[in-house]
Each structure stands twice: as structure tokens, then as C-alpha cells.
């Protein structure tokens, strides 16, 4: 994958187009603060970065969409655009616009519609550059397995200004948390040290190991059956006798007799014992019992109410009788007394005016007499009702006792039925076990010997394990790194560095370079920014040469920002630079870059942003834009956001 164009869209839809040539060196030279250092972050943001590190200021105040046109190895052009996060005041847009098979016309702002999320875009780019299924499983269990994807391939494509001369880190984002370990885990895959078919081989290995375990288990079972077969046969015969399949007097002597009897058991015609279903009348009886108990309760309640009434009536009659006796004793009351309102009931004298109190007394006496007569008349009828209740109670109680007996009988019958069902189940199990036993001892003359099968599968497993053996992977990685180290050691003579005659070594565990002089010297200990820039270029171009020559799935571009910063400041980078040792070093550096790219053409694209403008033909022909005299990444007339 290489970059065809970078396109910025203004708030009004105007376009700022930066075209690039594929397979060549492309240089943008210009003044400070013209936007050169933003190029790497714009490209990274468009290529599915989870963050937006494009500098704040005029760029993010003036742009609505950042976009790229990329060309894949198969020739397909794709347009990728992401909205400026400042438009919606967010950290980064979670969606993008992807237009595949783009023709020559660049889309307009109105044509940009977000149609893909960032994770899906990353998966698309992962597939398009050719990253196959892979998984790095760490030796320890301190971290999760890691799958290499497009995000990991970008570590080797960007050299921002702060990185290209940094002695403590070689690769993009190496100073961020977890990134160094991600580089260590995925770089072997990108270098080709990991077998591409490792996942398929692992899957096949798992299947073969399952087959092997099954065969070993079958072999052990067969050996166990052979050793314990006669004992198990006699045990099965005893069980068959116990449940009535065989006659209890049957006693085989030899193994062949036992097997013959078991053959008869396996062919025994299974005749289920007749088992009555659970009596459906049980539920009716239980319901009947419930109803009888309810009726008995009602009778008891009625009898209690009548008895209480009778007790109260008797108490009243007794009290009224006492009153009658007292009144008769003073001749105030007799049963034949007729009421005369003009005669005093005490002295029998004539009353001119009837007295209300005397009248009331007479009425009370009459009431007492009537109540006594009524109570005496009701008592026989109440007693007859109580007798009827007692009779009904005895009838229902007898009926309830009979229902209880019937329920108990049905429970006993159902228990017998369950016992019969259990016997049927046991007979079926015995017949099944006998059949399985006989199958296990059968000899299959047509089958391949199980030992031969086991030996064959073990051989296949051994061959496959060699293909994914960790030691083999380490050996391949060491061999690849040795070639890369050798290439750097050859190239270093083309650059202005110290220790140009000493071997260079990349340490993948420490992610730094060593110069093997009289003793190993790590990059931070070498000193001088010029050395640091040179060694960064050596490792980046050596890796990309290996990626290209071995058709590894890494983007075919490198973006480098300000590689001349360590030689002279921006104010001394006019068209004519005073000849000095620094200038000679700069010329050697660019000559080296041109030579490497030319040797790899058309498979490597290099985009450089820098202050310097060298007076060489290669440099001049590679310049795509000069950002001086007011020309910058963002045109001066572009409208800015209102804050």
C-alpha cells in the first residue's frame, strides 16, 4: 500500500490536494510552522488510528475532513476520509468514509458520508495489505495472546521529528504503554519468522491429538476387557439370573459356556411385565375424603351452636321460675291473675287513676309467664334436632373410615406396580450391558491393527510439531535478524556516523541498536544527534528491504519528518547552504535514501518533510511542494471555526 494523495477539505468544501509519486522519494520542503510535521499525524489518523494527534491550531480550526487516496498492491484505489474531531468537539471520530475502486475524480465534500466504523476500517486495511490469520501466544500467562493487525504494521512507517533523532526509541509510539511489548510480539510475524500456516497446523494437531487419545483409550479398554472378560461375563450371568432372564439353576463352567449363555441373554425376547397404571380412582377417593371431613366439620359446628342455645334457654327458664315462686309467695302473682288497671295489685283497693308503674309490673308478670310457656314448648324440638345431627355424624364418620381404608389399599397396589416397573427397567439394562460386552470382545479381522494406527498418528503429530516448534521459530528469527544486521553494517559506510567500520546489531528484546566495537555500545551511549538519525534510517530501511524482498504484509511507505534537524537550524536552510561538514553529512544522508529507494523501486515510497532544500538533481526532482513565501499546508484564505 502506498499513498497517492492527501486531501484536506475546508469548512466550505474547498480542497487542498497534496499529490505523491509511488515508488519514489517525495519531498515537501518549507519554513517552520507551515504544517510539515502534521503530515504524519494526518496520514495516521486517516488510517484507522484510535486517537487524533493532529496538532491543534490553524489546521484543526480550518479543516472539516482529512482524507487520503491509497493504492494497494493489487492496483485498487481507495478513498478514506475522517471528520475533524473539533467539528463535534470530540477526541476522535469513531467512523470514516471508505470509497473503494475510486476512479480519477476526487469526491467532493457533499459526497463524503461516514459508512464504516474505525474497527471495521482497520480490519479492511489488515486484509488488504495481506495480514493472514495469526496469534502470538506468550510463554507466560501474564498477558493475553496478541493478533497482529494493520495497527502494528504502522510502527515501521512513521519517523516523526521527535522520533527520528531520539536515542531511546526506534519506532513510532514506542514510548507509549504496552507498545514495546506489542512490537516484540508482532515483529517476528512481520519479519516472516512465524509460520504463516501456524493456526491451520495447530487446528490439525488438535484433531490428531483427539484421535490419538481416542485410540489409546480404546486400546486400554480392549486390554482391560481381555484381562477381566471372564470375570465380567460371570457377573453378568448372575445378574441375569437374579432378575429372571436366566434360570437360577444355570451354572456355566467354562468361558465358552458363559459367552454362549450371554448370547442367549442378548437375544432374549423382551416381554414387559403387565403393569397397571396408577389407579385414577385414588384422586377421587382423596377428594371424597376431603369432602367428608368438611361435612363432618359442618355437623360439629351446628351441634355446638344448638347446644349453646339450649344451655342459654335452660338458664333463662330457671331464673324465670325463681321469679314466679317469689311472686307467688307474696300473692303478687298467680297463674289465673287477670289484669285490672283500676285495682292495686298489692292491697286490692280501687284506684281512681291507673298508675303506670303498676301497669308495667303486670305486663312484666305476663311476659314472664309467656316466656316460661314458650321455653317449655321449644325444648323437645331442639333435643330432636341434636339427635338428628348425631345420627348424621355417625353415618359420615363410618363412610370416612371406609374411604381411608380404600386409599391405603390403593397406595399398596401402586407400590407393587412401581416395583414391577423397576424390574422391567433392570432387565432392559442388563440386556443392553450384555450386548455391549459381547460387541467389545468381538474380533474384527478386517480392521487395521490399532497399534499401527497409533504409531501412524504419532508420526504425523511429530512432523507437524516441527513446523511450529518454538525453537525453530527462534532460529528463523535469529537468522533474519542476522541478515538485517549485516545489511545495516554494509550501509553504514554510506552515512556520516561514528563506528562506521563496526558491526551493527538490532536487539529485538531491548528494541534498540548496538554497535559491536571493542564492547557492545547501545544507541543512547553513542552520542550525537547525527548518529541517532543515521541509525534510525538504517534500521527502518533495512526492515523495509526485508519486508519487500520477502513479500511481508507491511505498508510500502515511510514518512520521515525533519531528518536534517540535527545538522543546522531552519534559518540556515535556504537554497544555498554554506559548504560544511554538516552539509556533506546531509548530502550523504539523502544520497543514501535515494539509493535505497531506487534499489527497491517501485515497491517503496518515501515522503520527507524538511526545512532544507539541497542543490542536487535527485533532491530537486523529488520536491513536490515548497512551502515558502506564504504557501503552507492550510491556505491563508480558508475560513476558520468560530470559537
XYZ file of C-alpha atoms in Angstrom:
643
model
C 0.000 0.000 0.000
C 1.276 3.461 -0.961
C -0.133 6.995 -0.723
C -1.477 8.638 -3.858
C -2.822 11.874 -2.410
C -3.565 13.678 0.827
C -6.705 15.837 0.556
C -7.919 18.338 3.123
C -11.428 19.780 2.900
C -12.148 23.269 4.195
C -15.283 24.135 6.135
C -16.820 25.315 2.849
C -15.692 22.259 0.878
C -12.553 23.667 -0.751
C -9.791 21.118 -1.361
C -6.081 21.201 -0.528
C -4.510 18.375 -2.532
C -1.003 17.020 -1.929
C -0.070 14.538 -4.708
C 2.698 11.952 -4.326
C 4.504 9.621 -6.688
C 4.603 5.914 -5.939
C 7.861 4.011 -5.658
C 9.914 7.201 -5.324
C 11.166 9.786 -2.852
C 8.718 12.692 -2.349
C 9.943 15.810 -0.568
C 7.966 18.706 0.883
C 10.355 21.474 1.933
C 9.439 24.682 3.636
C 9.576 27.055 6.517
C 8.800 26.353 10.141
C 5.170 26.420 11.242
C 3.937 25.720 7.739
C 2.310 22.367 8.647
C 5.004 19.876 7.593
C 5.042 17.951 10.870
C 1.271 17.431 10.691
C 1.556 15.213 7.585
C 2.436 12.048 9.530
C -0.404 12.505 12.015
C -2.916 13.256 9.232
C -1.967 10.018 7.473
C -2.088 8.064 10.726
C -5.500 9.499 11.650
C -6.969 8.569 8.264
C -5.559 5.043 8.531
C -7.795 3.999 11.439
C -5.906 5.461 14.390
C -7.947 5.385 17.584
C -6.618 8.849 18.520
C -6.257 12.120 16.671
C -2.792 13.608 17.281
C -3.031 16.216 14.534
C -1.747 19.475 16.114
C -4.287 21.946 17.421
C -4.360 25.394 15.870
C -4.968 26.573 12.338
C -5.146 23.044 10.868
C -7.903 21.759 13.160
C -9.624 25.147 13.067
C -9.857 25.217 9.261
C -10.399 21.610 8.095
C -13.694 19.723 8.020
C -12.401 16.369 6.725
C -8.928 14.809 6.491
C -8.602 12.249 3.705
C -6.223 10.004 1.755
C -6.242 8.184 -1.527
C -4.205 4.991 -1.178
C -3.190 2.429 -3.786
C -2.979 -1.214 -2.754
C -0.655 -3.810 -4.217
C -3.471 -5.232 -6.347
C -3.955 -1.834 -8.007
C -7.174 -0.876 -6.218
C -7.552 2.776 -5.244
C -9.442 3.627 -2.075
C -10.587 6.969 -0.692
C -10.544 7.192 3.123
C -11.844 10.265 4.938
C -12.370 11.085 8.626
C -14.108 14.075 10.084
C -12.120 16.640 12.054
C -12.970 15.828 15.698
C -13.087 19.542 16.541
C -16.248 19.838 14.424
C -18.156 17.885 17.079
C -15.827 18.705 19.966
C -14.731 15.077 20.473
C -11.377 13.338 20.884
C -11.553 11.373 17.629
C -14.215 10.374 15.131
C -15.376 6.782 15.545
C -16.444 6.473 11.901
C -14.940 7.068 8.472
C -15.876 7.249 4.825
C -14.475 4.459 2.654
C -14.934 4.553 -1.124
C -13.381 1.579 -2.898
C -12.350 1.238 -6.536
C -12.064 5.005 -6.833
C -11.811 6.450 -10.325
C -9.684 9.502 -11.157
C -12.188 12.021 -9.772
C -11.742 13.127 -6.160
C -15.022 13.133 -4.182
C -16.491 16.465 -3.124
C -17.340 17.335 0.457
C -21.051 16.701 -0.150
C -20.189 13.172 -1.334
C -18.463 12.241 1.925
C -20.713 10.153 4.134
C -19.373 8.110 7.032
C -20.151 4.490 6.173
C -17.739 2.430 8.255
C -16.565 2.354 11.856
C -12.881 2.522 12.729
C -12.556 -1.109 13.832
C -14.061 -2.309 10.560
C -11.768 0.041 8.615
C -8.775 -1.392 10.467
C -9.912 -4.936 9.609
C -10.309 -3.914 5.954
C -6.782 -2.490 5.834
C -5.450 -5.573 7.639
C -6.861 -7.840 4.931
C -5.877 -5.589 2.027
C -2.172 -5.466 2.910
C -2.199 -9.265 3.272
C -2.002 -9.921 7.002
C -3.097 -13.524 7.444
C -4.635 -15.194 10.478
C -2.046 -15.157 13.247
C -1.845 -15.295 17.007
C 1.109 -14.767 19.307
C 0.694 -16.794 22.496
C 3.127 -15.586 25.211
C 5.248 -18.106 27.059
C 3.947 -16.830 30.387
C 0.339 -16.276 31.376
C 0.880 -12.639 32.392
C -0.790 -11.211 29.270
C -3.386 -12.113 26.675
C -2.477 -13.604 23.263
C -1.965 -10.911 20.626
C -3.070 -10.942 16.993
C -1.011 -8.815 14.595
C -3.080 -6.349 12.560
C -2.681 -3.191 10.475
C -2.136 -1.052 13.570
C 1.055 -2.964 14.396
C 2.419 -2.610 10.859
C 2.484 1.214 11.141
C 5.228 1.189 13.790
C 7.791 0.881 10.990
C 6.298 3.511 8.639
C 6.498 6.756 10.611
C 9.543 8.714 11.806
C 8.206 11.991 13.251
C 10.523 14.860 14.133
C 10.628 13.905 17.825
C 11.468 10.267 16.973
C 13.990 10.376 14.136
C 16.727 11.724 16.416
C 15.648 10.026 19.665
C 18.299 7.636 21.021
C 15.830 5.921 23.388
C 13.267 4.712 20.870
C 13.432 3.476 17.289
C 9.813 3.002 16.315
C 6.599 5.019 16.224
C 4.758 5.163 19.584
C 7.430 3.020 21.219
C 7.311 5.316 24.248
C 3.609 4.559 24.875
C 2.338 1.964 27.327
C 2.150 -1.633 26.042
C 3.543 -0.671 22.606
C 7.088 -2.032 23.205
C 5.653 -5.432 24.113
C 3.337 -5.318 21.100
C 6.370 -4.706 18.866
C 8.240 -7.650 20.409
C 5.216 -9.922 19.978
C 4.291 -8.970 16.387
C 7.594 -8.109 14.690
C 8.521 -11.822 14.309
C 5.311 -12.281 12.314
C 6.012 -9.277 10.062
C 9.574 -10.486 9.524
C 8.294 -13.923 8.480
C 9.813 -15.887 11.351
C 6.374 -17.238 12.272
C 4.931 -19.989 10.118
C 2.045 -18.490 8.105
C 0.072 -21.718 8.422
C 0.592 -21.972 12.175
C -3.101 -21.650 13.015
C -4.100 -24.298 10.467
C -1.356 -26.577 11.714
C -2.455 -26.028 15.328
C -6.024 -26.965 14.363
C -4.852 -30.123 12.580
C -2.666 -31.001 15.557
C -5.617 -30.716 17.915
C -7.686 -33.065 15.747
C -4.868 -35.624 15.524
C -4.304 -35.488 19.282
C -8.013 -36.131 19.871
C -7.863 -39.157 17.535
C -4.739 -40.401 19.294
C -6.345 -40.112 22.727
C -9.417 -41.966 21.499
C -7.351 -44.826 20.049
C -5.246 -45.103 23.204
C -8.420 -45.213 25.292
C -9.898 -47.919 23.051
C -6.685 -49.917 23.304
C -6.697 -49.737 27.101
C -10.361 -50.744 27.239
C -9.694 -53.691 24.930
C -6.765 -54.815 27.071
C -8.852 -54.457 30.212
C -11.715 -56.451 28.691
C -9.314 -59.158 27.618
C -7.850 -59.394 31.137
C -11.149 -59.160 33.000
C -13.543 -60.544 30.385
C -14.362 -63.916 32.003
C -14.940 -62.291 35.408
C -17.319 -59.741 33.919
C -19.104 -62.451 31.927
C -19.913 -64.491 35.074
C -21.036 -61.308 36.869
C -23.483 -60.532 34.064
C -24.831 -64.094 34.184
C -25.501 -63.808 37.936
C -27.371 -60.518 37.402
C -29.448 -62.104 34.608
C -30.370 -64.996 36.924
C -31.341 -62.616 39.709
C -33.924 -60.770 37.603
C -35.386 -63.857 35.918
C -33.835 -63.755 32.448
C -31.890 -66.969 33.128
C -32.883 -69.952 35.231
C -31.438 -69.719 38.732
C -30.030 -73.261 38.385
C -27.900 -72.275 35.367
C -24.177 -72.645 36.238
C -21.675 -72.370 33.333
C -18.253 -73.872 33.923
C -16.087 -72.708 31.031
C -15.585 -69.308 29.375
C -17.184 -70.541 26.143
C -20.290 -71.694 28.053
C -20.527 -68.307 29.722
C -20.281 -66.478 26.390
C -22.908 -68.802 24.902
C -25.332 -68.012 27.733
C -24.706 -64.296 27.271
C -25.527 -64.675 23.569
C -28.894 -66.133 24.625
C -29.449 -63.218 27.013
C -28.707 -60.671 24.285
C -31.252 -62.379 22.004
C -33.844 -62.796 24.771
C -37.220 -61.564 23.621
C -38.078 -58.764 25.917
C -41.642 -59.180 27.221
C -42.562 -56.332 29.529
C -44.491 -57.318 32.639
C -48.046 -56.084 32.693
C -48.166 -53.141 34.983
C -51.395 -51.401 35.756
C -51.278 -47.720 35.540
C -51.734 -45.790 38.722
C -55.394 -46.093 39.760
C -57.238 -42.993 38.646
C -59.799 -43.599 41.452
C -57.186 -42.619 44.021
C -57.678 -38.966 43.268
C -61.468 -39.358 43.546
C -61.101 -41.050 46.912
C -58.820 -38.317 48.183
C -61.313 -35.695 47.019
C -64.126 -37.693 48.671
C -62.183 -37.829 51.936
C -61.751 -34.086 51.827
C -65.485 -33.533 51.232
C -66.440 -35.883 54.118
C -64.150 -34.085 56.501
C -65.717 -30.776 55.505
C -69.240 -32.171 56.085
C -68.261 -33.587 59.478
C -66.911 -30.175 60.423
C -70.170 -28.513 59.478
C -72.192 -31.008 61.615
C -69.954 -30.359 64.609
C -70.372 -26.613 64.178
C -74.176 -26.940 64.008
C -74.318 -29.203 67.041
C -72.220 -26.764 69.066
C -74.487 -23.848 68.108
C -77.669 -25.786 69.122
C -76.107 -26.968 72.364
C -75.106 -23.410 73.276
C -78.660 -22.249 72.544
C -80.100 -24.971 74.727
C -77.819 -24.069 77.608
C -78.819 -20.406 77.431
C -82.557 -21.300 77.313
C -82.269 -23.539 80.364
C -80.590 -20.788 82.361
C -83.312 -18.313 81.495
C -86.135 -20.754 82.399
C -84.537 -21.471 85.716
C -84.265 -17.768 86.571
C -87.845 -17.046 85.439
C -89.154 -19.915 87.576
C -87.431 -18.457 90.614
C -89.119 -15.122 89.959
C -92.501 -16.870 89.688
C -92.007 -18.642 93.004
C -91.092 -15.425 94.782
C -94.114 -13.596 93.383
C -96.479 -16.413 94.388
C -95.072 -16.406 97.879
C -96.395 -12.848 98.442
C -99.530 -13.485 96.394
C -98.491 -10.880 93.783
C -98.772 -13.349 91.031
C -100.731 -16.474 90.230
C -101.419 -18.258 87.071
C -105.077 -17.150 86.923
C -104.453 -13.457 87.596
C -106.419 -11.139 85.349
C -105.126 -7.698 84.846
C -107.273 -4.838 86.238
C -105.771 -1.416 85.784
C -108.047 0.226 88.460
C -107.136 -2.213 91.268
C -103.917 -2.108 93.227
C -102.111 -5.436 92.884
C -100.710 -5.100 96.440
C -103.752 -4.192 98.594
C -106.577 -4.828 96.117
C -108.069 -1.348 96.786
C -109.825 0.512 93.982
C -107.653 3.094 92.110
C -109.270 6.253 90.765
C -106.347 6.915 88.427
C -104.399 3.986 86.941
C -100.726 4.087 87.963
C -98.219 3.416 85.094
C -95.795 1.614 87.327
C -98.359 -0.943 88.392
C -99.346 -1.468 84.807
C -95.728 -2.117 83.901
C -95.430 -4.670 86.696
C -98.440 -6.507 85.438
C -97.070 -6.539 81.879
C -93.756 -7.911 83.141
C -95.538 -10.663 85.054
C -97.482 -11.638 81.930
C -94.225 -11.629 79.871
C -92.540 -13.961 82.382
C -95.444 -16.359 82.192
C -95.426 -16.394 78.350
C -91.634 -16.944 78.162
C -91.848 -19.852 80.516
C -94.542 -21.450 78.448
C -92.563 -20.883 75.160
C -89.324 -22.281 76.557
C -91.027 -25.370 77.814
C -92.608 -25.915 74.380
C -89.274 -25.497 72.366
C -87.047 -27.796 74.412
C -88.281 -31.139 72.924
C -87.852 -29.949 69.316
C -84.247 -28.722 69.950
C -83.327 -32.025 71.505
C -84.737 -33.887 68.493
C -82.544 -31.768 66.144
C -79.456 -32.627 68.198
C -80.257 -36.315 67.893
C -80.532 -35.943 64.100
C -77.107 -34.274 63.951
C -75.535 -37.080 65.979
C -77.022 -39.662 63.639
C -75.702 -37.861 60.512
C -72.268 -37.535 62.101
C -72.044 -41.272 62.799
C -73.018 -42.098 59.210
C -70.412 -39.742 57.723
C -67.716 -40.944 60.129
C -68.281 -44.543 59.075
C -68.112 -43.528 55.419
C -64.835 -41.627 56.039
C -63.263 -44.677 57.689
C -64.141 -46.786 54.649
C -62.612 -44.185 52.285
C -59.388 -44.172 54.351
C -59.172 -47.969 54.039
C -59.663 -47.773 50.265
C -56.920 -45.122 49.918
C -54.468 -47.244 51.914
C -55.220 -50.247 49.702
C -54.572 -48.248 46.532
C -51.229 -46.990 47.874
C -50.124 -50.555 48.452
C -51.212 -51.515 44.928
C -49.290 -48.598 43.373
C -46.125 -49.511 45.278
C -46.318 -53.017 43.820
C -46.717 -51.508 40.341
C -43.586 -49.400 40.801
C -41.634 -52.467 41.867
C -42.677 -54.237 38.662
C -41.648 -51.251 36.553
C -38.225 -51.220 38.230
C -37.794 -54.885 37.347
C -38.592 -54.159 33.705
C -36.018 -51.365 33.660
C -33.356 -53.577 35.242
C -33.964 -56.318 32.659
C -33.582 -53.830 29.828
C -30.306 -52.516 31.319
C -28.866 -55.999 31.734
C -29.676 -56.932 28.125
C -28.003 -53.706 26.936
C -24.865 -54.298 29.028
C -24.588 -57.875 27.804
C -24.863 -56.740 24.182
C -22.158 -54.084 24.745
C -19.889 -56.646 26.400
C -20.270 -59.098 23.528
C -19.530 -56.349 20.979
C -16.363 -55.394 22.844
C -14.935 -58.915 22.681
C -15.720 -59.470 19.010
C -12.688 -59.785 16.769
C -12.720 -57.659 13.628
C -10.347 -59.372 11.203
C -10.788 -56.606 8.590
C -9.654 -53.728 10.827
C -6.149 -52.339 10.767
C -4.204 -53.096 13.897
C -4.802 -50.393 16.495
C -1.092 -50.195 17.309
C -0.302 -49.372 13.673
C -2.893 -46.586 13.734
C -1.430 -45.117 16.920
C 2.105 -45.189 15.515
C 0.934 -43.522 12.287
C -0.835 -40.653 14.105
C 2.140 -40.108 16.427
C 4.364 -39.727 13.383
C 2.054 -37.114 11.855
C 1.923 -35.189 15.122
C 5.699 -35.164 15.375
C 6.084 -33.783 11.836
C 3.524 -31.023 12.414
C 5.067 -30.026 15.750
C 8.379 -29.488 13.993
C 6.710 -26.926 11.710
C 5.573 -24.797 14.636
C 8.344 -25.626 17.059
C 9.302 -22.625 19.180
C 12.975 -23.388 18.802
C 12.627 -23.418 15.019
C 10.818 -20.075 15.172
C 13.590 -18.608 17.306
C 16.197 -19.949 14.891
C 14.390 -18.395 11.917
C 14.070 -15.070 13.735
C 17.756 -15.085 14.636
C 18.669 -15.840 11.020
C 16.501 -12.978 9.721
C 17.904 -10.506 12.258
C 21.443 -11.545 11.339
C 20.730 -10.669 7.688
C 19.236 -7.319 8.686
C 22.239 -6.602 10.912
C 24.573 -7.489 8.066
C 22.708 -5.130 5.717
C 22.936 -2.259 8.199
C 26.638 -2.919 8.702
C 27.156 -2.600 4.921
C 25.029 0.526 4.532
C 26.565 2.389 7.481
C 29.602 3.225 5.362
C 27.376 5.417 3.169
C 26.496 7.659 6.106
C 28.442 10.103 8.214
C 28.498 8.248 11.570
C 30.915 7.118 14.193
C 31.846 3.440 14.287
C 31.222 3.144 10.556
C 33.532 0.123 10.369
C 31.959 -1.766 13.270
C 29.070 -4.225 13.029
C 25.589 -3.042 13.956
C 23.136 -5.256 15.810
C 19.396 -4.843 16.430
C 18.220 -6.245 19.772
C 14.534 -7.169 19.455
C 14.134 -7.651 23.198
C 15.527 -4.246 24.158
C 14.280 -2.586 20.935
C 17.496 -0.698 20.392
C 20.665 -0.863 18.297
C 24.120 -1.891 19.451
C 27.452 -1.190 17.832
C 29.796 -4.091 18.490
C 33.103 -2.246 18.776
C 35.582 -3.300 21.439
C 32.469 -3.783 23.534
C 28.713 -3.544 22.834
C 27.655 0.117 22.713
C 23.925 0.870 22.897
C 22.463 3.664 20.769
C 21.921 6.108 23.681
C 25.600 5.702 24.598
C 26.920 6.549 21.142
C 26.115 10.253 21.399
C 25.464 12.933 18.745
C 22.093 13.583 17.119
C 23.618 12.957 13.696
C 24.465 9.384 14.732
C 20.973 8.830 16.106
C 19.297 9.974 12.865
C 21.605 7.792 10.775
C 20.971 4.691 12.850
C 17.199 5.290 12.753
C 17.368 5.393 8.946
C 19.485 2.241 8.861
C 17.073 0.101 10.898
C 13.930 1.456 9.164
C 15.256 0.915 5.616
C 16.816 -2.464 6.485
C 13.462 -3.663 7.832
C 11.574 -2.399 4.783
C 14.050 -4.017 2.407
C 13.402 -7.329 4.178
C 9.615 -6.729 4.138
C 9.676 -6.074 0.382
C 12.072 -8.845 -0.601
C 10.061 -11.401 1.379
C 6.647 -10.010 0.448
C 5.699 -9.317 4.041
C 2.373 -7.561 4.847
C 3.613 -4.071 5.757
C 2.600 -0.786 4.013
C 5.133 0.163 1.346
C 5.728 3.713 2.510
C 7.914 5.547 5.026
C 7.206 9.087 6.271
C 10.163 10.981 7.730
C 9.919 14.440 9.294
C 12.905 16.816 9.677
C 15.831 14.391 9.259
C 18.234 17.376 8.871
C 17.248 18.998 12.182
C 20.422 17.828 13.931
C 22.724 19.401 11.362
C 21.573 23.012 11.209
C 18.630 25.116 12.317
C 15.800 26.078 9.963
C 17.013 29.648 9.436
C 20.094 28.347 7.622
C 18.382 26.114 5.117
C 17.995 28.463 2.179
C 18.613 27.329 -1.347
C 22.332 27.926 -0.950
C 23.823 26.257 2.089
C 27.372 27.007 3.100
C 29.558 24.009 2.397
C 30.468 22.408 5.695
C 30.867 19.004 7.276
C 27.195 19.134 8.267
C 26.175 19.833 4.679
C 28.296 16.943 3.497
C 26.595 14.692 6.040
C 23.159 15.856 4.843
C 24.077 15.156 1.217
C 25.301 11.695 2.154
C 22.089 11.020 4.054
C 19.850 11.954 1.127
C 22.045 10.091 -1.346
C 21.666 7.015 0.852
C 17.868 7.377 0.887
C 17.717 7.828 -2.903
C 19.964 4.812 -3.441
C 17.900 2.505 -1.208
C 14.564 3.595 -2.705
C 15.941 3.201 -6.221
C 17.116 -0.325 -5.444
C 13.633 -1.218 -4.231
C 11.609 0.665 -6.851
C 8.656 0.600 -7.374
C 7.970 -1.109 -4.071
C 8.926 1.603 -1.599
C 7.605 5.155 -1.328
C 9.349 7.686 0.928
C 7.777 11.023 1.882
C 10.104 13.505 3.581
C 9.158 16.855 5.092
C 12.104 19.112 5.903
C 13.419 22.679 6.058
C 16.370 22.014 3.788
C 16.465 22.427 0.021
C 19.523 20.723 -1.475
C 21.021 21.714 -4.804
C 21.175 18.225 -6.265
C 19.246 16.873 -9.197
C 17.754 13.985 -7.220
C 16.564 16.334 -4.498
C 15.063 18.911 -6.858
C 13.264 16.268 -8.921
C 11.780 14.781 -5.758
C 10.351 18.030 -4.382
C 6.578 18.030 -4.698
C 5.920 21.354 -2.934
C 7.902 24.243 -1.476
C 6.119 25.881 1.433
C 7.673 29.319 1.475
C 6.568 32.890 0.819
C 3.134 32.308 2.311
C 2.430 28.892 0.818
C 1.557 26.441 3.593
C -0.427 23.309 4.205
C -3.519 25.392 5.012
C -4.286 28.221 2.545
C -4.468 31.647 4.182
C -7.942 32.357 2.806
C -9.607 29.317 4.383
C -12.356 30.118 6.836
C -11.774 29.185 10.474
C -14.175 27.841 13.071
C -15.919 30.258 15.378
C -14.960 29.518 18.979
